[in-house]
Short mmCIF file of C-alpha atoms and ligand atoms in Angstrom, two decimals:
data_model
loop_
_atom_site.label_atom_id
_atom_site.label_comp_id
_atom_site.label_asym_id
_atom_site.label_seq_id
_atom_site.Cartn_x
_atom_site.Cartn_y
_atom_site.Cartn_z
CA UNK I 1 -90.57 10.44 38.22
CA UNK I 2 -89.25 12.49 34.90
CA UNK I 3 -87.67 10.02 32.78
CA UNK I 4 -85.52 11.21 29.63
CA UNK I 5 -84.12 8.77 26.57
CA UNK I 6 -80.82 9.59 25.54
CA UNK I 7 -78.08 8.39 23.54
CA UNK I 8 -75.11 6.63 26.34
CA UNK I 9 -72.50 8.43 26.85
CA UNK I 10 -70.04 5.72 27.24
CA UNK I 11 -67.00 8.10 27.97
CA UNK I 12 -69.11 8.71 31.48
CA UNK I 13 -67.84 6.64 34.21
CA UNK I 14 -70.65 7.42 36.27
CA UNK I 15 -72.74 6.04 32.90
CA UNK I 16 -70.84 3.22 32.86
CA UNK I 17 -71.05 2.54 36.44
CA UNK I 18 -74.78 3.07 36.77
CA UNK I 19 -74.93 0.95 33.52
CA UNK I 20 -73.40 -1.91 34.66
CA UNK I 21 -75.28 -1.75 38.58
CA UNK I 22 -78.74 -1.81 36.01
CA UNK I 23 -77.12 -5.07 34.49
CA UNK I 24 -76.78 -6.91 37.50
CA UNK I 25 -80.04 -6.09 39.23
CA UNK I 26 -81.47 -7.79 35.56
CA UNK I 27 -79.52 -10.95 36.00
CA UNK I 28 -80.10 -11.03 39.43
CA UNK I 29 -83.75 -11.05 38.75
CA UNK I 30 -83.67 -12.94 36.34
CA UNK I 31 -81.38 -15.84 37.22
CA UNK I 32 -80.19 -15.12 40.73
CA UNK I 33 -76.28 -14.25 39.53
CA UNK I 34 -74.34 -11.68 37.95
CA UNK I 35 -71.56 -11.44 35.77
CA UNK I 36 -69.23 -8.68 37.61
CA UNK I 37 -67.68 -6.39 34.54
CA UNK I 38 -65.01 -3.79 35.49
CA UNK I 39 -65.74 -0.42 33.30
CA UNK I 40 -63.44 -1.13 30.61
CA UNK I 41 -64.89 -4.22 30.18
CA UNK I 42 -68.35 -2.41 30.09
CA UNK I 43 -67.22 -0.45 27.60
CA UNK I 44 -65.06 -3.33 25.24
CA UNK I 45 -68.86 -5.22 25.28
CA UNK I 46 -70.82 -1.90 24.05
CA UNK I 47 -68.44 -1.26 21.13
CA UNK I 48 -69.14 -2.26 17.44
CA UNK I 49 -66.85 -4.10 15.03
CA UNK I 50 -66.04 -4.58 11.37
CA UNK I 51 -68.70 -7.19 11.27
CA UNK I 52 -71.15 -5.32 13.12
CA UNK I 53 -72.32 -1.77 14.16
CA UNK I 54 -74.57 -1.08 17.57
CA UNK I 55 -75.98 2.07 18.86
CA UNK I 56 -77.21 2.47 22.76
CA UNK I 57 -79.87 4.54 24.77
CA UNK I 58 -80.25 4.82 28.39
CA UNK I 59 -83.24 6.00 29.73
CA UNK I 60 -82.88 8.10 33.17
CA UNK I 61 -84.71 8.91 36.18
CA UNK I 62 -84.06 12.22 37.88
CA UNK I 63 -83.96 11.38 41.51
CA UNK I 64 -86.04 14.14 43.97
CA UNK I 65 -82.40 15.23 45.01
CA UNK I 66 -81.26 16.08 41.95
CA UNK I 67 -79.03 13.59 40.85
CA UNK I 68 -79.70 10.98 38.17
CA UNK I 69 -79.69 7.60 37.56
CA UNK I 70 -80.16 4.84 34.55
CA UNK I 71 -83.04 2.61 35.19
CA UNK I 72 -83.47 1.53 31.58
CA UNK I 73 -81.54 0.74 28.00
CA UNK I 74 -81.74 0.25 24.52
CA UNK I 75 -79.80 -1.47 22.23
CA UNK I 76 -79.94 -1.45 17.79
CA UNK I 77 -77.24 -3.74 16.24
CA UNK I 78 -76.79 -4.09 12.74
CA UNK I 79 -74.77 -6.81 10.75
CA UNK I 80 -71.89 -5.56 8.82
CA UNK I 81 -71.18 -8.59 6.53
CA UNK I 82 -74.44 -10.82 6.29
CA UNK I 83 -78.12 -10.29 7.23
CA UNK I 84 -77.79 -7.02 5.79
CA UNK I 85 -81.75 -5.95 5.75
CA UNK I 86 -81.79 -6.80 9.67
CA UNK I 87 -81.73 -4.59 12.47
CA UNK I 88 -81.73 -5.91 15.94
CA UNK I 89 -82.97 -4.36 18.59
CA UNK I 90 -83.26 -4.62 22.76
CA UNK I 91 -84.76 -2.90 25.76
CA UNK I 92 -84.90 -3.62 29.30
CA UNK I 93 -86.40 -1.96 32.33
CA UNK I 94 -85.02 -2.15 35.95
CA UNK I 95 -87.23 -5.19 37.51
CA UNK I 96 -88.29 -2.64 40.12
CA UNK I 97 -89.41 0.00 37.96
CA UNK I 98 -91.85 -1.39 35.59
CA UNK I 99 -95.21 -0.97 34.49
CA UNK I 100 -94.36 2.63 34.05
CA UNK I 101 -93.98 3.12 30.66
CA UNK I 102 -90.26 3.31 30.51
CA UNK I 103 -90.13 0.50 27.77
CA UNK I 104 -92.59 2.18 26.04
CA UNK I 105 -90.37 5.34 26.12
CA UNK I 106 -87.36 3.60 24.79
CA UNK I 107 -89.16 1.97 21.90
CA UNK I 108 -91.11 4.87 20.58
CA UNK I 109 -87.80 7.35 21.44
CA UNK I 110 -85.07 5.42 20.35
CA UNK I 111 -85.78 2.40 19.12
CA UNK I 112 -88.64 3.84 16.63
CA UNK I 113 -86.69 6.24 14.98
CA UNK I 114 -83.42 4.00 15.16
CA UNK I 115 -85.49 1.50 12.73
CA UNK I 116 -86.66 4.29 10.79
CA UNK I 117 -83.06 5.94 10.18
CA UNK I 118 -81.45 2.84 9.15
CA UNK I 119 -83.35 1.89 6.82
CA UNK I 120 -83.25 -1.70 7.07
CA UNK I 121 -86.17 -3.72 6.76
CA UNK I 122 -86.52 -6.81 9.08
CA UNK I 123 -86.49 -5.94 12.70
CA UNK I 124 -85.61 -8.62 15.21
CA UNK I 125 -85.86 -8.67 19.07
CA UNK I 126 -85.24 -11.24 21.92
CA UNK I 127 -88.33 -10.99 24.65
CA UNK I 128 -88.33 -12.52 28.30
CA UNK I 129 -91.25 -14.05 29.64
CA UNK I 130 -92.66 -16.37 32.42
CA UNK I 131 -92.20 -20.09 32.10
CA UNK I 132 -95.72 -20.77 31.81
CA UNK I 133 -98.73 -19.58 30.01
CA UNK I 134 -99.49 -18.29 26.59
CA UNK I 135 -96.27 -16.95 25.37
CA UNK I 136 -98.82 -15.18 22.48
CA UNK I 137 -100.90 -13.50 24.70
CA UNK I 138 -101.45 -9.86 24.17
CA UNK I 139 -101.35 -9.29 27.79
CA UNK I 140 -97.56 -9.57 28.25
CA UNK I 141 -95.45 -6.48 28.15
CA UNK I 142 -92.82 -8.02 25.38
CA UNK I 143 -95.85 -8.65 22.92
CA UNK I 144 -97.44 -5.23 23.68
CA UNK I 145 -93.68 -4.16 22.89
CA UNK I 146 -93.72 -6.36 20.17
CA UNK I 147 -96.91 -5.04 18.53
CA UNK I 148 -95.40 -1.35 18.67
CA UNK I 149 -92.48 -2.24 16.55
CA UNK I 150 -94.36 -4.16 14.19
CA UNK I 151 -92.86 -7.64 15.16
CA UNK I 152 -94.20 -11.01 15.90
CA UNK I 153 -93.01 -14.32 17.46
CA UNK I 154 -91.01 -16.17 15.00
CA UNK I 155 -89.68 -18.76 17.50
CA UNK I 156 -89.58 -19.87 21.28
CA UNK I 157 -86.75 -20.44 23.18
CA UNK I 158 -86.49 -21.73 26.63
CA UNK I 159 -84.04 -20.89 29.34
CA UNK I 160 -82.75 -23.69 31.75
CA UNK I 161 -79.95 -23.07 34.56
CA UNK I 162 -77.97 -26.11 36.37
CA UNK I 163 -76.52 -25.15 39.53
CA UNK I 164 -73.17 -25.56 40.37
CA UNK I 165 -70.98 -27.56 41.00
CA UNK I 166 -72.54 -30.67 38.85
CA UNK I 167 -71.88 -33.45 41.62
CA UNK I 168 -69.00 -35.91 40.55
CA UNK I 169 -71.09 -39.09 40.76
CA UNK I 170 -73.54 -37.16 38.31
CA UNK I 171 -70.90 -36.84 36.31
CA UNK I 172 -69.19 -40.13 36.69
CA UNK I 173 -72.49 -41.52 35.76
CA UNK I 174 -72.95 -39.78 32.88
CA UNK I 175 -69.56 -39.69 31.14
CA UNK I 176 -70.25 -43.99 31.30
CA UNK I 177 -73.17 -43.32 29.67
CA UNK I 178 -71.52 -41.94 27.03
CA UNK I 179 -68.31 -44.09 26.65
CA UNK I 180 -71.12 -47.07 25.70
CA UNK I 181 -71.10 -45.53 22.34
CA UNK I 182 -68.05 -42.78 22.13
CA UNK I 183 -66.02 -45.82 20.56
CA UNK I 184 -62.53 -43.92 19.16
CA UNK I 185 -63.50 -40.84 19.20
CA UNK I 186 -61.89 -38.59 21.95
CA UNK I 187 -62.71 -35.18 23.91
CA UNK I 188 -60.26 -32.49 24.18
CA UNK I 189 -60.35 -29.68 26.19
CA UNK I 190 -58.82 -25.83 24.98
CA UNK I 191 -58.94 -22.98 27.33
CA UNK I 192 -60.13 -19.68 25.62
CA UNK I 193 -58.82 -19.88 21.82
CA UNK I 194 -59.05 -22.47 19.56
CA UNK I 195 -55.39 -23.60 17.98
CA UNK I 196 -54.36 -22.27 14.79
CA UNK I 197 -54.35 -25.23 13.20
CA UNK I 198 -57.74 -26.14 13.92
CA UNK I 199 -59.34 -22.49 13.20
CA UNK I 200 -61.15 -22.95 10.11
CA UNK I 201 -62.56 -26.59 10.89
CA UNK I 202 -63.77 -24.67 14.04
CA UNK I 203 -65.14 -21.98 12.13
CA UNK I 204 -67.77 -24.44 9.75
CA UNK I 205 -68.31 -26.03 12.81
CA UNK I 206 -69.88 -22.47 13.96
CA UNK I 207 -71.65 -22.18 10.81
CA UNK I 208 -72.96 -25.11 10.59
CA UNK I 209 -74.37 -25.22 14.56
CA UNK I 210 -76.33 -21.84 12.79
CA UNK I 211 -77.31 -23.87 9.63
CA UNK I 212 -78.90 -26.61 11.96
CA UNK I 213 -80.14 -25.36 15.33
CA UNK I 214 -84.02 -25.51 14.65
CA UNK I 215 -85.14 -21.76 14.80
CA UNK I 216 -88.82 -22.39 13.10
CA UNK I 217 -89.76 -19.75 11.26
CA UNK I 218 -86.69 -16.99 11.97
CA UNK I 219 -84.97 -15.24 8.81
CA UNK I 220 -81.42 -15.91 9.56
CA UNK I 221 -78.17 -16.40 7.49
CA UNK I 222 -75.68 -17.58 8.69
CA UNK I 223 -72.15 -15.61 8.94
CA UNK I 224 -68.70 -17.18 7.43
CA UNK I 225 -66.83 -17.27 10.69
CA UNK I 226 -63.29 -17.22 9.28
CA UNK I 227 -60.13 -17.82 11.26
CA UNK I 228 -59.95 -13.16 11.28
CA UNK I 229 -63.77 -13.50 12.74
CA UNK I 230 -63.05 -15.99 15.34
CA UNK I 231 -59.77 -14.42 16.92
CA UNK I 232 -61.57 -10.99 16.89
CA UNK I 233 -64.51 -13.13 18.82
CA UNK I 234 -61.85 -14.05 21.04
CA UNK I 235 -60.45 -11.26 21.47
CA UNK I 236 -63.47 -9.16 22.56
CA UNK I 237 -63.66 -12.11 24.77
CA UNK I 238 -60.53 -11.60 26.91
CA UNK I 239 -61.13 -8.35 26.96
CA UNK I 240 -64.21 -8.65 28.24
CA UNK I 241 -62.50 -10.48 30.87
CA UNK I 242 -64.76 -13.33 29.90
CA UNK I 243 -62.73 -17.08 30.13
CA UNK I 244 -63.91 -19.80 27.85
CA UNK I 245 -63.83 -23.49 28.21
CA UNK I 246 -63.42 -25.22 24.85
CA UNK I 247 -64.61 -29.06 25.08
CA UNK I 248 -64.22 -30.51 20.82
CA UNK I 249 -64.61 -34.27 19.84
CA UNK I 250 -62.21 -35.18 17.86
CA UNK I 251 -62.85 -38.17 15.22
CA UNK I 252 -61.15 -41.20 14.74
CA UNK I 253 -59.37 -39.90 11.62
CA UNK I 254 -58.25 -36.43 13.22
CA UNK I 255 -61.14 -34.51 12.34
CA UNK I 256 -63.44 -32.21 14.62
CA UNK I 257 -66.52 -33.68 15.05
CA UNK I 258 -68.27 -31.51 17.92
CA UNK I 259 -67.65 -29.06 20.32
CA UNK I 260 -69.26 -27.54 23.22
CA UNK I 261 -68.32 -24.11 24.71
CA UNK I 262 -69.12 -22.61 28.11
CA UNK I 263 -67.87 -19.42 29.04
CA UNK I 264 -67.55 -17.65 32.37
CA UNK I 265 -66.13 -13.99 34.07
CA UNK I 266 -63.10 -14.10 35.78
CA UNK I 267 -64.18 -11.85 38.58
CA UNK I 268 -64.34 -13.49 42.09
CA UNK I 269 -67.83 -11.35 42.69
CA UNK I 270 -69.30 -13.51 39.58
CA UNK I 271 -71.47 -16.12 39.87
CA UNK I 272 -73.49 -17.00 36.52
CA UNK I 273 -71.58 -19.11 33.68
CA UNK I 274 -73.27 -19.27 30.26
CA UNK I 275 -73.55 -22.40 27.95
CA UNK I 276 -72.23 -20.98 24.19
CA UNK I 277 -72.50 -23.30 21.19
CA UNK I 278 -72.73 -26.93 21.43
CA UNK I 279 -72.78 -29.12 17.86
CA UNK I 280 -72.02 -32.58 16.70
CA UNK I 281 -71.04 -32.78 12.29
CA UNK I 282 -73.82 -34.33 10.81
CA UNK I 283 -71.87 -37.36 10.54
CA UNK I 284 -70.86 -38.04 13.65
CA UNK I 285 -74.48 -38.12 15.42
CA UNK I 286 -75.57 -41.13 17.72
CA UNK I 287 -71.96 -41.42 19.63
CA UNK I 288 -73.48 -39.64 22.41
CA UNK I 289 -70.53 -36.74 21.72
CA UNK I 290 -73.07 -33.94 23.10
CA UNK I 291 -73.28 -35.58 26.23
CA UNK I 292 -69.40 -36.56 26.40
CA UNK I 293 -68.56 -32.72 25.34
CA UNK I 294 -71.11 -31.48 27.64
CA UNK I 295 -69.59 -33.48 31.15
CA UNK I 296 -65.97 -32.14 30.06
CA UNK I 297 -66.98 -28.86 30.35
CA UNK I 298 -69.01 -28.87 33.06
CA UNK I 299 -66.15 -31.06 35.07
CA UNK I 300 -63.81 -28.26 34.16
CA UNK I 301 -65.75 -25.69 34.81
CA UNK I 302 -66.11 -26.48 38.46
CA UNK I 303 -62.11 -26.99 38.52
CA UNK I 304 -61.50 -23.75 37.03
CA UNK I 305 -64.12 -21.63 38.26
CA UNK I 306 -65.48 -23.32 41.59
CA UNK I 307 -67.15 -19.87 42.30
CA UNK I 308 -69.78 -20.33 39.85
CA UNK I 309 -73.53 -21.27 41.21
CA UNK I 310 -75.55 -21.69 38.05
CA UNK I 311 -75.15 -22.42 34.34
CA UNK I 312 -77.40 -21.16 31.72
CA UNK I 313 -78.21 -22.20 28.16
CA UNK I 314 -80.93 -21.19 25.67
CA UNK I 315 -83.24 -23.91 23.41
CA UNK I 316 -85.72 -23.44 20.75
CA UNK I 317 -88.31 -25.69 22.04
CA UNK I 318 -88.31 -28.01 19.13
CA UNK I 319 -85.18 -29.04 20.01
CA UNK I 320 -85.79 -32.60 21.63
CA UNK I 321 -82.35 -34.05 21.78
CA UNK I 322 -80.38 -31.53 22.92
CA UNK I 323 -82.96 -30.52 25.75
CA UNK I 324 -82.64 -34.07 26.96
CA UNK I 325 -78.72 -33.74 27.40
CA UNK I 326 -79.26 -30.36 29.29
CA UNK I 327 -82.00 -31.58 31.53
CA UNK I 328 -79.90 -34.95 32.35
CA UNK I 329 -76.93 -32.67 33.52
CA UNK I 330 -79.73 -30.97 36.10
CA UNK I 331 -80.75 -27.98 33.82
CA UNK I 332 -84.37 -26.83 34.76
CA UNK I 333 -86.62 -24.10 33.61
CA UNK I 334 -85.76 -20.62 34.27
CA UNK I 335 -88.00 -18.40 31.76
CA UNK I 336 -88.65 -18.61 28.38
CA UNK I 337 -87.43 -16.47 25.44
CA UNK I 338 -89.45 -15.22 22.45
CA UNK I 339 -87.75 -14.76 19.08
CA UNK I 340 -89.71 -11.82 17.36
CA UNK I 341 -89.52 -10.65 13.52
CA UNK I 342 -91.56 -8.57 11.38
CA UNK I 343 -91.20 -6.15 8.31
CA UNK I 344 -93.44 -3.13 9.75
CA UNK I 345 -93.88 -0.08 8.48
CA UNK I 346 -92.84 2.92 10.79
C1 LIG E 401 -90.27 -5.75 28.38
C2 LIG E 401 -89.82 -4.58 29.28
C3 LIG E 401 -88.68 -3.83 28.57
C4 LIG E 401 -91.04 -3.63 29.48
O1 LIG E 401 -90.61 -2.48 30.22
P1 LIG E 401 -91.69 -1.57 31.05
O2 LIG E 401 -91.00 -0.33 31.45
O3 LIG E 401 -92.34 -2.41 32.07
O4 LIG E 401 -92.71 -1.23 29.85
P2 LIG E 401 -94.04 -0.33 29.92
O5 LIG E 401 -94.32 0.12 31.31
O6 LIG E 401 -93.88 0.69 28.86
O7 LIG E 401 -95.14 -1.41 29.49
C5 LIG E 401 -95.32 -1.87 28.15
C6 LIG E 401 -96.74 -2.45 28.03
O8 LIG E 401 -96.84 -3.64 28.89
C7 LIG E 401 -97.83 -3.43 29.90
N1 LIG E 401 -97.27 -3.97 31.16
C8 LIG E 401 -96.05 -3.78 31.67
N2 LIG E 401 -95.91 -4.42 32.82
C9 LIG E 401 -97.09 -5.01 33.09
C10 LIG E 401 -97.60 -5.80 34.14
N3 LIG E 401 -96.82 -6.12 35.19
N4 LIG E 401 -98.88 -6.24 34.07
C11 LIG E 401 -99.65 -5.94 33.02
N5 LIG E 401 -99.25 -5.18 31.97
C12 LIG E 401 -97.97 -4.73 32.01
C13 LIG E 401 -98.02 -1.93 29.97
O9 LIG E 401 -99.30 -1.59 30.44
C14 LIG E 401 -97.80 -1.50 28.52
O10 LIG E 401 -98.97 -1.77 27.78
P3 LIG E 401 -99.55 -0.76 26.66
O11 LIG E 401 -98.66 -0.90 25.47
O12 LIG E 401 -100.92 -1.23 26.43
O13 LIG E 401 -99.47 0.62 27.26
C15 LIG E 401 -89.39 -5.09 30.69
O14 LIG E 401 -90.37 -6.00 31.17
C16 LIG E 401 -88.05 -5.80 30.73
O15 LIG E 401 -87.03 -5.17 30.92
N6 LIG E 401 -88.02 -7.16 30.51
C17 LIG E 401 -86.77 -7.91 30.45
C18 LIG E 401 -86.00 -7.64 29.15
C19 LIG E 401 -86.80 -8.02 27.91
O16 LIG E 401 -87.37 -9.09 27.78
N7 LIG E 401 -86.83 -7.12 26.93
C20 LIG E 401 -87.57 -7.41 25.71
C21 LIG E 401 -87.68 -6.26 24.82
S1 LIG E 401 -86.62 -6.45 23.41
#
């Protein structure tokens, strides 16, 4: 099989089109679901912003007819307005075409020199692997990735999916459990944008999940999401054709306390919802609010999008109390995630 690295040409619609198939045989590996983006869609996700630029490889096979077809892709993203010596970077290989040094292609074609040309200095990457065993060992193809960029694990996330619909009495059941503490505080629900006049407490409530979420030993700062960052967030969003449900707590004096966010596509051939940022203020801790956010959405979710048939959200692994909420809504183990960093030398 010849395989050639190449920039995308995202003006393709054959590109596109083969990009997009690529996508869902990865989530339907991975998590048994897709998420069913048209081509303009496609096309709104791959593009950069003001706060944010990204560049993207495909790598193609040439098929014995003739005719070729994307069985691999890069991604390197680089932050605009904070974290301004990172570079981020991605591959992934069609699940039926590895072990043949495709990902080793895309990182020493594109991903290599990307690093190199930017001239940023700490490169971070998200790697799958299995549930169990050593997520260090040498053996697996993400660290053998790893080790040709020059990164190591920073941090270890783990990947849980619920499916859907969360039965009612699960719910019920819940949602008492967490009216024995909730006292005055009450949960609201928004569909996809937050109100203007709650924007910027929403937006330190986005910081601040960033200033808290226990990440170990990852480099990180985290952005200013003003109310201009958030509607462009929400924006991509739509366009996208990506709904959102928007669960906040909202404290006895009026303030936002916590919110919770899952998001799903509105296209009747999707099937995989993602859990987006949950946080309870500092202050308001111990009222049970992550649970109480948590049934909202999930209770709307299966009113607003009954097609769904799993959830997923991401943990670091030292992150006890929020793993307990997930796994009490009937989140289990998927895969786990490595966070990698490093500051090689290319
Ligand atoms: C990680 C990933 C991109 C690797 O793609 P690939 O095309 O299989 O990569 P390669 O064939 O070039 O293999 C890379 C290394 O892993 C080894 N490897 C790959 N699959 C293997 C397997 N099933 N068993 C043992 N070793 C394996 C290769 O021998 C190679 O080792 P080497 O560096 O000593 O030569 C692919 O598994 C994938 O898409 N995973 C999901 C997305 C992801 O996690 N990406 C993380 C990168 S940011």
């Amino acid at each position: 099989m010849q395989i050639t690295i190449r920039p995308l040409d995202a003006s393709s619609d054959v590109e596109i089109d083969q990009l997009q198939a690529l996508e869902e045989a990865l989530d339907a590996h991975a998590y048994g679901g897709i998420e069913a983006y048209t081509r303009e869609q496609v096309r709104t996700r791959l593009a950069g912003t003001r706060y944010w630029s990204v560049e993207h490889w495909v790598a193609v096979a040439e098929s014995l007819e003739g005719g070729e077809s994307v069985v691999g892709r890069a991604s390197a993203m680089m932050p605009l307005e904070e974290n301004l010596e990172t570079i981020a970077v991605h591959a992934a290989v069609h699940p039926a075409l590895r072990h043949q040094g495709i990902g080793t292609a895309l990182v020493e074609e594109a991903l290599r020199p990307a690093v190199r040309a930017s001239g940023r200095t700490l490169v971070e990457a998200y790697g799958e692997i299995p549930a169990d065993g050593d997520p260090d060992s040498a053996d697996l193809p993400v660290n053998r990735l790893a080790t040709r960029m020059g990164i190591s694990r920073k941090n270890l996330a783990v990947c849980r999916a619920a499916p859907l619909p969360v039965a009612e009495d699960l719910l019920d059941a819940l949602q008492s459990e967490a009216e024995e503490r909730i006292g005055t505080y009450r949960i609201e629900l928004w569909a996809d944008e937050v109100p203007d006049e709650h924007l910027a407490a929403y937006g330190l409530l986005m910081r601040q999940l960033e200033l808290d979420e226990p990440d170990e030993d990852v480099e990180h700062e985290a952005p200013e999401y003003t109310p201009e960052r958030l509607r462009l967030r929400e924006r991509r969003r739509r366009d996208a054709g990506t709904r959102a449900i928007i669960a906040v707590a909202i404290a006895p004096d009026g303030s936002i306390a916590g919110n919770s966010e899952v998001e799903f596509h509105e296209a009747e051939r999707s099937t995989l919802a993602m859990q987006e940022n949950t946080l309870v203020m500092p202050g308001h801790r111990g009222h049970r609010l992550g649970l109480a956010l948590k049934v909202a959405t999930h209770r709307e979710l299966a009113r607003r999008a009954p097609r769904m048939r799993s959830v997923l959200t991401w943990n670091s692994h030292v992150n006890p109390w929020m793993i307990a909420i997930n796994e009490k809504l009937g989140y289990r183990i998927v895969q786990r995630e490595l966070v990698l960093q490093g500051r090689p030398d290319l």
